[in-house]
Amino acid sequence: MSNPLALSRLLQLSSVSLPVGGYAFSQGMEYAIECRWIKNFNDAESWIRLQMRESLAKVDLPILRGAMESTAEEDWQRFMFLNDLSIASRETKELRLTDTAMGAALLRLLKSLDFDLPECVTQEGEEHSFATLFAYAAQKWGIVFEDAANGFVWSWLENQVAGATKMVPLGQ
């Protein structure tokens, strides 16, 4: 990444301290631990790898790319289609709530930073996916997709590892 400002913005957007509550949601890991699907380090690693391969790679990252493209093109109809697709792709009520709660928190943050948000994003009562708003911010801050994707995955992965460390005996 050659743009220092874009790098700084990517680090902010991907930071565990970004006030969107990502650290508060287990993304289904807590349930998997209760069901004893995850009992140790190897189980946690397998779970995280599976989520990365099946959810992030096949759902979130394509939506991230499309939402960045639609933001660049100001194609808000496509942007909202991807937003709705992202929310509909969540397998459980908990995962949908996680996505929309983090999306709502990111929207509040973007508003506080005086982002020039399109009407479809600021419309009352509309639910927003974290992935599409992450894409919007990344595009507006001049972050290229590959870097945005790395930041998005890093943020998710850091939260998963932190959750596993707290909930699973990992050799401590």
Coordinates of N, CA and C in Angstrom, one line a residue:
M1 N 0.9 -1.2 0.0 CA 0.0 0.0 0.0 C 0.9 1.2 0.0
S2 N 0.8 2.1 -1.0 CA 1.6 3.2 -1.2 C 1.1 4.5 -0.6
N3 N -0.2 4.5 -0.3 CA -0.8 5.7 0.2 C -0.9 5.7 1.8
P4 N 0.0 6.5 2.4 CA 0.0 6.4 3.9 C -1.3 6.8 4.6
L5 N -2.1 7.7 4.0 CA -3.4 8.1 4.6 C -4.3 6.9 4.5
A6 N -4.4 6.2 3.3 CA -5.2 5.1 3.2 C -4.8 4.0 4.1
L7 N -3.5 3.8 4.3 CA -3.1 2.8 5.3 C -3.5 3.1 6.7
S8 N -3.4 4.4 7.1 CA -3.9 4.8 8.4 C -5.4 4.5 8.6
R9 N -6.1 4.8 7.6 CA -7.6 4.6 7.6 C -7.9 3.1 7.7
L10 N -7.2 2.3 6.9 CA -7.4 0.9 6.9 C -7.1 0.3 8.3
L11 N -6.1 0.8 9.0 CA -5.7 0.3 10.3 C -6.8 0.8 11.3
Q12 N -7.4 2.0 11.1 CA -8.5 2.4 12.0 C -9.7 1.5 11.8
L13 N -10.1 1.3 10.5 CA -11.3 0.5 10.2 C -11.2 -0.9 10.6
S14 N -9.9 -1.5 10.7 CA -9.7 -2.9 11.0 C -9.4 -3.1 12.5
S15 N -9.3 -2.0 13.2 CA -8.8 -2.1 14.6 C -9.9 -2.7 15.5
V16 N -9.4 -3.5 16.4 CA -10.3 -4.1 17.4 C -10.9 -3.1 18.3
S17 N -10.3 -1.9 18.4 CA -10.8 -0.8 19.2 C -11.8 0.1 18.4
L18 N -12.1 -0.3 17.2 CA -13.1 0.5 16.4 C -14.4 0.2 17.2
P19 N -15.1 1.3 17.6 CA -16.3 1.1 18.5 C -17.5 0.6 17.7
V20 N -17.4 -0.6 17.2 CA -18.6 -1.2 16.6 C -19.0 -2.5 17.3
G21 N -18.3 -2.9 18.3 CA -18.8 -4.0 19.1 C -18.4 -5.4 18.6
G22 N -17.5 -5.5 17.7 CA -17.1 -6.8 17.1 C -16.6 -7.8 18.1
Y23 N -15.9 -7.2 19.1 CA -15.4 -8.1 20.2 C -16.5 -8.7 21.1
A24 N -17.7 -8.1 21.0 CA -18.8 -8.6 21.9 C -19.6 -9.8 21.3
F25 N -19.3 -10.1 20.0 CA -20.1 -11.1 19.3 C -19.2 -12.3 19.0
S26 N -19.7 -13.5 19.3 CA -18.9 -14.7 19.1 C -19.1 -15.3 17.7
Q27 N -20.0 -14.8 16.9 CA -20.2 -15.3 15.5 C -20.6 -16.8 15.5
G28 N -21.2 -17.2 16.5 CA -21.6 -18.6 16.6 C -20.6 -19.5 17.3
M29 N -19.5 -19.0 17.7 CA -18.5 -19.8 18.3 C -18.9 -20.3 19.7
E30 N -19.6 -19.4 20.4 CA -20.0 -19.7 21.8 C -21.0 -20.9 21.8
Y31 N -21.9 -20.9 20.8 CA -22.9 -22.0 20.7 C -22.1 -23.3 20.3
A32 N -21.1 -23.2 19.4 CA -20.4 -24.4 19.1 C -19.6 -24.9 20.3
I33 N -19.2 -24.1 21.2 CA -18.5 -24.5 22.4 C -19.5 -25.2 23.3
E34 N -20.7 -24.6 23.5 CA -21.7 -25.2 24.3 C -22.1 -26.5 23.8
C35 N -22.2 -26.7 22.5 CA -22.5 -28.0 21.9 C -21.3 -29.0 21.9
R36 N -20.2 -28.5 22.4 CA -19.0 -29.3 22.5 C -18.4 -29.7 21.1
W37 N -18.7 -28.9 20.1 CA -18.1 -29.0 18.8 C -16.6 -28.5 18.9
I38 N -16.4 -27.5 19.8 CA -15.1 -26.9 20.0 C -14.7 -27.2 21.4
K39 N -13.7 -28.0 21.6 CA -13.2 -28.4 22.9 C -11.8 -28.1 23.2
N40 N -11.0 -27.8 22.1 CA -9.6 -27.6 22.3 C -9.0 -26.7 21.2
F41 N -7.7 -26.5 21.2 CA -7.1 -25.7 20.2 C -7.4 -26.2 18.7
N42 N -7.2 -27.5 18.5 CA -7.4 -28.0 17.1 C -8.9 -27.8 16.7
D43 N -9.8 -28.0 17.6 CA -11.2 -27.8 17.2 C -11.4 -26.3 16.9
A44 N -10.9 -25.4 17.7 CA -11.0 -23.9 17.5 C -10.4 -23.6 16.1
E45 N -9.2 -24.1 15.9 CA -8.6 -23.8 14.6 C -9.4 -24.3 13.4
S46 N -9.9 -25.5 13.5 CA -10.8 -26.0 12.4 C -12.0 -25.2 12.2
W47 N -12.7 -24.8 13.3 CA -13.9 -23.9 13.3 C -13.6 -22.6 12.6
I48 N -12.5 -22.0 13.0 CA -12.1 -20.7 12.4 C -11.8 -20.8 10.9
R49 N -11.1 -21.9 10.6 CA -10.7 -22.1 9.2 C -12.0 -22.4 8.3
L50 N -12.9 -23.1 8.9 CA -14.2 -23.4 8.2 C -15.0 -22.1 7.9
Q51 N -15.1 -21.3 9.0 CA -15.8 -20.0 8.8 C -15.1 -19.1 7.8
M52 N -13.8 -19.1 7.8 CA -13.1 -18.3 6.8 C -13.3 -18.8 5.4
R53 N -13.3 -20.1 5.2 CA -13.4 -20.7 3.9 C -14.9 -20.6 3.4
E54 N -15.8 -20.9 4.2 CA -17.2 -21.0 3.8 C -18.0 -19.7 3.9
S55 N -17.7 -18.9 4.9 CA -18.5 -17.7 5.1 C -17.8 -16.5 4.6
L56 N -16.6 -16.2 5.1 CA -15.9 -15.0 4.6 C -15.5 -15.1 3.1
A57 N -14.9 -16.1 2.7 CA -14.4 -16.2 1.3 C -15.6 -16.3 0.3
K58 N -16.7 -16.9 0.7 CA -17.8 -17.1 -0.3 C -18.9 -16.1 -0.2
V59 N -19.0 -15.5 1.0 CA -20.1 -14.5 1.2 C -19.6 -13.1 1.4
D60 N -18.9 -12.9 2.5 CA -18.5 -11.6 2.9 C -17.6 -10.9 1.9
L61 N -16.5 -11.6 1.5 CA -15.6 -10.9 0.6 C -16.2 -10.6 -0.8
P62 N -17.0 -11.4 -1.4 CA -17.6 -11.0 -2.6 C -18.6 -9.8 -2.4
I63 N -19.3 -9.8 -1.3 CA -20.1 -8.7 -1.0 C -19.3 -7.4 -0.8
L64 N -18.2 -7.5 -0.1 CA -17.3 -6.4 0.2 C -16.8 -5.8 -1.2
R65 N -16.4 -6.7 -2.1 CA -15.9 -6.2 -3.4 C -17.1 -5.5 -4.1
G66 N -18.2 -6.2 -4.2 CA -19.4 -5.6 -4.9 C -19.8 -4.2 -4.3
A67 N -19.8 -4.2 -3.0 CA -20.2 -2.9 -2.4 C -19.2 -1.8 -2.6
M68 N -17.9 -2.2 -2.6 CA -16.9 -1.1 -3.0 C -17.1 -0.7 -4.4
E69 N -17.3 -1.6 -5.3 CA -17.6 -1.2 -6.7 C -18.8 -0.3 -6.9
S70 N -19.9 -0.7 -6.2 CA -21.1 0.0 -6.3 C -21.0 1.4 -5.7
T71 N -20.2 1.5 -4.6 CA -19.9 2.8 -4.0 C -19.1 3.7 -5.0
A72 N -18.1 3.1 -5.6 CA -17.3 3.9 -6.6 C -18.2 4.4 -7.7
E73 N -19.1 3.5 -8.2 CA -20.0 3.9 -9.3 C -21.3 4.6 -8.9
E74 N -21.4 4.8 -7.6 CA -22.6 5.4 -7.0 C -23.9 4.7 -7.5
D75 N -23.8 3.4 -7.5 CA -24.9 2.6 -7.9 C -25.6 2.1 -6.6
W76 N -26.4 2.9 -6.1 CA -27.0 2.7 -4.7 C -28.0 1.6 -4.7
Q77 N -28.6 1.3 -5.9 CA -29.6 0.2 -6.0 C -28.8 -1.1 -5.8
R78 N -27.7 -1.2 -6.4 CA -26.8 -2.4 -6.3 C -26.3 -2.5 -4.9
F79 N -25.8 -1.4 -4.4 CA -25.3 -1.3 -3.0 C -26.3 -1.9 -2.0
M80 N -27.6 -1.4 -2.1 CA -28.6 -1.9 -1.2 C -29.0 -3.4 -1.4
F81 N -28.9 -3.8 -2.7 CA -29.1 -5.2 -3.0 C -28.1 -6.1 -2.2
L82 N -26.8 -5.6 -2.3 CA -25.7 -6.4 -1.7 C -25.9 -6.3 -0.1
N83 N -26.3 -5.1 0.4 CA -26.6 -5.0 1.8 C -27.6 -6.0 2.2
D84 N -28.7 -6.1 1.5 CA -29.8 -7.0 1.9 C -29.4 -8.4 1.7
L85 N -28.6 -8.7 0.7 CA -28.0 -10.1 0.5 C -27.1 -10.5 1.6
S86 N -26.3 -9.6 2.1 CA -25.4 -9.8 3.2 C -26.2 -10.2 4.4
I87 N -27.3 -9.4 4.7 CA -28.1 -9.7 5.9 C -28.8 -11.0 5.7
A88 N -29.4 -11.2 4.6 CA -30.2 -12.5 4.3 C -29.3 -13.7 4.4
S89 N -28.0 -13.6 4.1 CA -27.0 -14.7 4.1 C -26.7 -15.2 5.5
R90 N -27.1 -14.5 6.5 CA -26.7 -14.9 7.9 C -27.6 -16.1 8.3
E91 N -27.0 -17.2 8.7 CA -27.7 -18.4 8.9 C -28.6 -18.4 10.1
T92 N -28.4 -17.6 11.1 CA -29.2 -17.6 12.3 C -29.6 -16.2 12.7
K93 N -30.5 -16.1 13.6 CA -31.0 -14.8 14.1 C -29.8 -14.1 14.8
E94 N -29.0 -14.9 15.6 CA -27.8 -14.3 16.3 C -26.8 -13.7 15.3
L95 N -26.6 -14.4 14.2 CA -25.6 -13.9 13.2 C -26.2 -12.6 12.5
R96 N -27.5 -12.6 12.2 CA -28.1 -11.5 11.6 C -28.0 -10.3 12.6
L97 N -28.3 -10.5 13.8 CA -28.3 -9.4 14.8 C -26.8 -8.9 15.0
T98 N -25.9 -9.8 15.0 CA -24.5 -9.4 15.0 C -24.1 -8.5 13.9
D99 N -24.5 -8.9 12.7 CA -24.2 -8.1 11.5 C -24.8 -6.7 11.5
T100 N -26.1 -6.7 11.8 CA -26.8 -5.4 11.8 C -26.5 -4.5 13.0
A101 N -26.2 -5.1 14.1 CA -25.8 -4.3 15.3 C -24.4 -3.6 15.0
M102 N -23.5 -4.4 14.4 CA -22.2 -3.8 14.1 C -22.4 -2.8 12.9
G103 N -23.3 -3.1 12.0 CA -23.5 -2.1 10.9 C -24.1 -0.8 11.5
A104 N -25.0 -0.9 12.4 CA -25.6 0.3 13.0 C -24.5 1.1 13.8
A105 N -23.7 0.4 14.5 CA -22.6 1.1 15.2 C -21.6 1.8 14.2
L106 N -21.3 1.1 13.1 CA -20.4 1.7 12.1 C -21.1 2.9 11.4
L107 N -22.4 2.8 11.2 CA -23.1 3.9 10.6 C -23.1 5.1 11.5
R108 N -23.3 4.9 12.8 CA -23.2 6.0 13.8 C -21.8 6.6 13.7
L109 N -20.8 5.8 13.6 CA -19.4 6.3 13.6 C -19.2 7.1 12.3
L110 N -19.6 6.6 11.2 CA -19.4 7.3 9.9 C -20.2 8.6 9.9
K111 N -21.3 8.7 10.5 CA -22.1 10.0 10.6 C -21.3 10.9 11.5
S112 N -20.7 10.4 12.6 CA -19.9 11.3 13.5 C -18.7 11.8 12.8
L113 N -18.2 11.1 11.8 CA -17.0 11.5 11.0 C -17.4 12.4 9.8
D114 N -18.7 12.8 9.8 CA -19.2 13.6 8.7 C -19.0 13.0 7.3
F115 N -19.2 11.7 7.2 CA -19.2 11.1 5.9 C -20.4 11.6 5.1
D116 N -20.2 11.8 3.8 CA -21.4 12.2 2.9 C -22.1 10.9 2.5
L117 N -23.0 10.5 3.3 CA -23.7 9.2 3.1 C -24.9 9.4 2.2
P118 N -25.1 8.4 1.3 CA -26.2 8.5 0.4 C -27.5 8.3 1.2
E119 N -28.6 8.8 0.6 CA -29.9 8.7 1.2 C -30.3 7.3 1.6
C120 N -30.0 6.3 0.7 CA -30.4 4.9 1.0 C -29.7 4.4 2.3
V121 N -28.6 5.0 2.7 CA -27.9 4.5 3.9 C -28.5 5.2 5.1
T122 N -28.9 6.5 5.0 CA -29.3 7.2 6.1 C -30.8 7.1 6.4
Q123 N -31.6 6.4 5.5 CA -33.0 6.3 5.6 C -33.4 5.6 6.9
E124 N -34.3 6.2 7.7 CA -34.8 5.6 8.9 C -35.3 4.2 8.8
G125 N -35.0 3.4 9.7 CA -35.6 2.0 9.7 C -34.9 1.0 8.9
E126 N -33.9 1.4 8.1 CA -33.2 0.5 7.2 C -32.1 -0.2 8.0
E127 N -32.0 -1.5 7.8 CA -30.9 -2.2 8.5 C -29.7 -2.2 7.6
H128 N -28.5 -2.2 8.2 CA -27.3 -2.2 7.4 C -26.3 -3.3 7.8
S129 N -25.8 -3.9 6.9 CA -24.8 -4.9 7.1 C -23.4 -4.2 7.4
F130 N -22.7 -4.8 8.3 CA -21.4 -4.3 8.6 C -20.5 -4.4 7.4
A131 N -20.5 -5.4 6.6 CA -19.7 -5.6 5.4 C -19.9 -4.5 4.4
T132 N -21.1 -4.1 4.1 CA -21.4 -3.1 3.1 C -20.9 -1.7 3.6
L133 N -21.1 -1.4 4.9 CA -20.7 -0.1 5.4 C -19.2 -0.1 5.5
F134 N -18.5 -1.2 5.8 CA -17.1 -1.3 5.8 C -16.6 -1.0 4.4
A135 N -17.2 -1.6 3.4 CA -16.9 -1.4 2.0 C -17.0 0.1 1.6
Y136 N -18.1 0.7 2.1 CA -18.4 2.1 1.7 C -17.3 3.0 2.3
A137 N -16.9 2.8 3.6 CA -15.9 3.6 4.2 C -14.5 3.3 3.5
A138 N -14.2 2.1 3.2 CA -13.0 1.7 2.6 C -12.9 2.4 1.2
Q139 N -13.9 2.4 0.4 CA -13.9 3.0 -0.9 C -13.7 4.5 -0.8
K140 N -14.5 5.1 0.1 CA -14.4 6.6 0.3 C -13.0 7.0 0.8
W141 N -12.4 6.2 1.5 CA -11.0 6.5 2.0 C -9.9 6.1 1.1
G142 N -10.3 5.6 -0.1 CA -9.2 5.3 -1.1 C -8.5 4.0 -0.8
I143 N -9.1 3.1 -0.1 CA -8.4 1.8 0.2 C -8.8 0.9 -0.9
V144 N -7.8 0.2 -1.5 CA -8.1 -0.7 -2.6 C -8.7 -2.0 -2.0
F145 N -9.4 -2.8 -2.9 CA -10.2 -3.9 -2.4 C -9.3 -4.9 -1.7
E146 N -8.1 -5.3 -2.3 CA -7.3 -6.3 -1.7 C -6.9 -5.9 -0.2
D147 N -6.5 -4.6 0.0 CA -6.2 -4.2 1.3 C -7.4 -4.2 2.2
A148 N -8.5 -3.7 1.7 CA -9.8 -3.7 2.5 C -10.1 -5.1 2.9
A149 N -10.0 -6.1 2.0 CA -10.3 -7.5 2.3 C -9.4 -8.0 3.4
N150 N -8.1 -7.7 3.3 CA -7.2 -8.1 4.3 C -7.5 -7.5 5.7
G151 N -7.9 -6.3 5.7 CA -8.3 -5.6 6.9 C -9.6 -6.2 7.5
F152 N -10.5 -6.5 6.6 CA -11.8 -7.0 7.1 C -11.6 -8.4 7.7
V153 N -10.8 -9.3 7.0 CA -10.6 -10.6 7.5 C -9.7 -10.5 8.8
W154 N -8.7 -9.7 8.8 CA -7.9 -9.5 10.0 C -8.8 -9.2 11.2
S155 N -9.6 -8.2 11.1 CA -10.5 -7.8 12.2 C -11.4 -8.9 12.6
W156 N -12.0 -9.7 11.7 CA -12.8 -10.8 12.1 C -12.0 -11.9 12.8
L157 N -10.8 -12.2 12.2 CA -10.0 -13.2 12.7 C -9.5 -12.9 14.1
E158 N -9.1 -11.6 14.3 CA -8.6 -11.2 15.7 C -9.7 -11.4 16.7
N159 N -10.9 -11.1 16.3 CA -12.1 -11.3 17.3 C -12.3 -12.7 17.5
Q160 N -12.2 -13.6 16.5 CA -12.4 -15.0 16.7 C -11.4 -15.6 17.6
V161 N -10.1 -15.3 17.4 CA -9.0 -15.8 18.2 C -9.2 -15.3 19.7
A162 N -9.6 -14.0 19.8 CA -9.8 -13.5 21.2 C -10.9 -14.3 21.9
G163 N -12.0 -14.5 21.1 CA -13.1 -15.3 21.7 C -12.7 -16.7 22.1
A164 N -12.0 -17.4 21.2 CA -11.5 -18.7 21.5 C -10.6 -18.8 22.7
T165 N -9.7 -17.8 22.8 CA -8.8 -17.7 23.9 C -9.5 -17.6 25.2
K166 N -10.7 -16.9 25.2 CA -11.4 -16.7 26.5 C -12.3 -17.9 26.8
M167 N -12.8 -18.6 25.7 CA -13.9 -19.6 26.0 C -13.4 -21.0 25.9
V168 N -12.2 -21.3 25.3 CA -11.7 -22.6 25.1 C -10.4 -22.8 25.8
P169 N -10.2 -23.9 26.5 CA -8.8 -24.2 27.0 C -7.8 -24.4 25.9
L170 N -7.0 -23.4 25.7 CA -6.0 -23.5 24.5 C -4.6 -23.7 25.0
G171 N -4.4 -24.4 26.1 CA -3.1 -24.7 26.6 C -2.6 -23.8 27.7
Q172 N -3.4 -22.9 28.2 CA -3.0 -22.0 29.3 C -2.8 -22.9 30.6

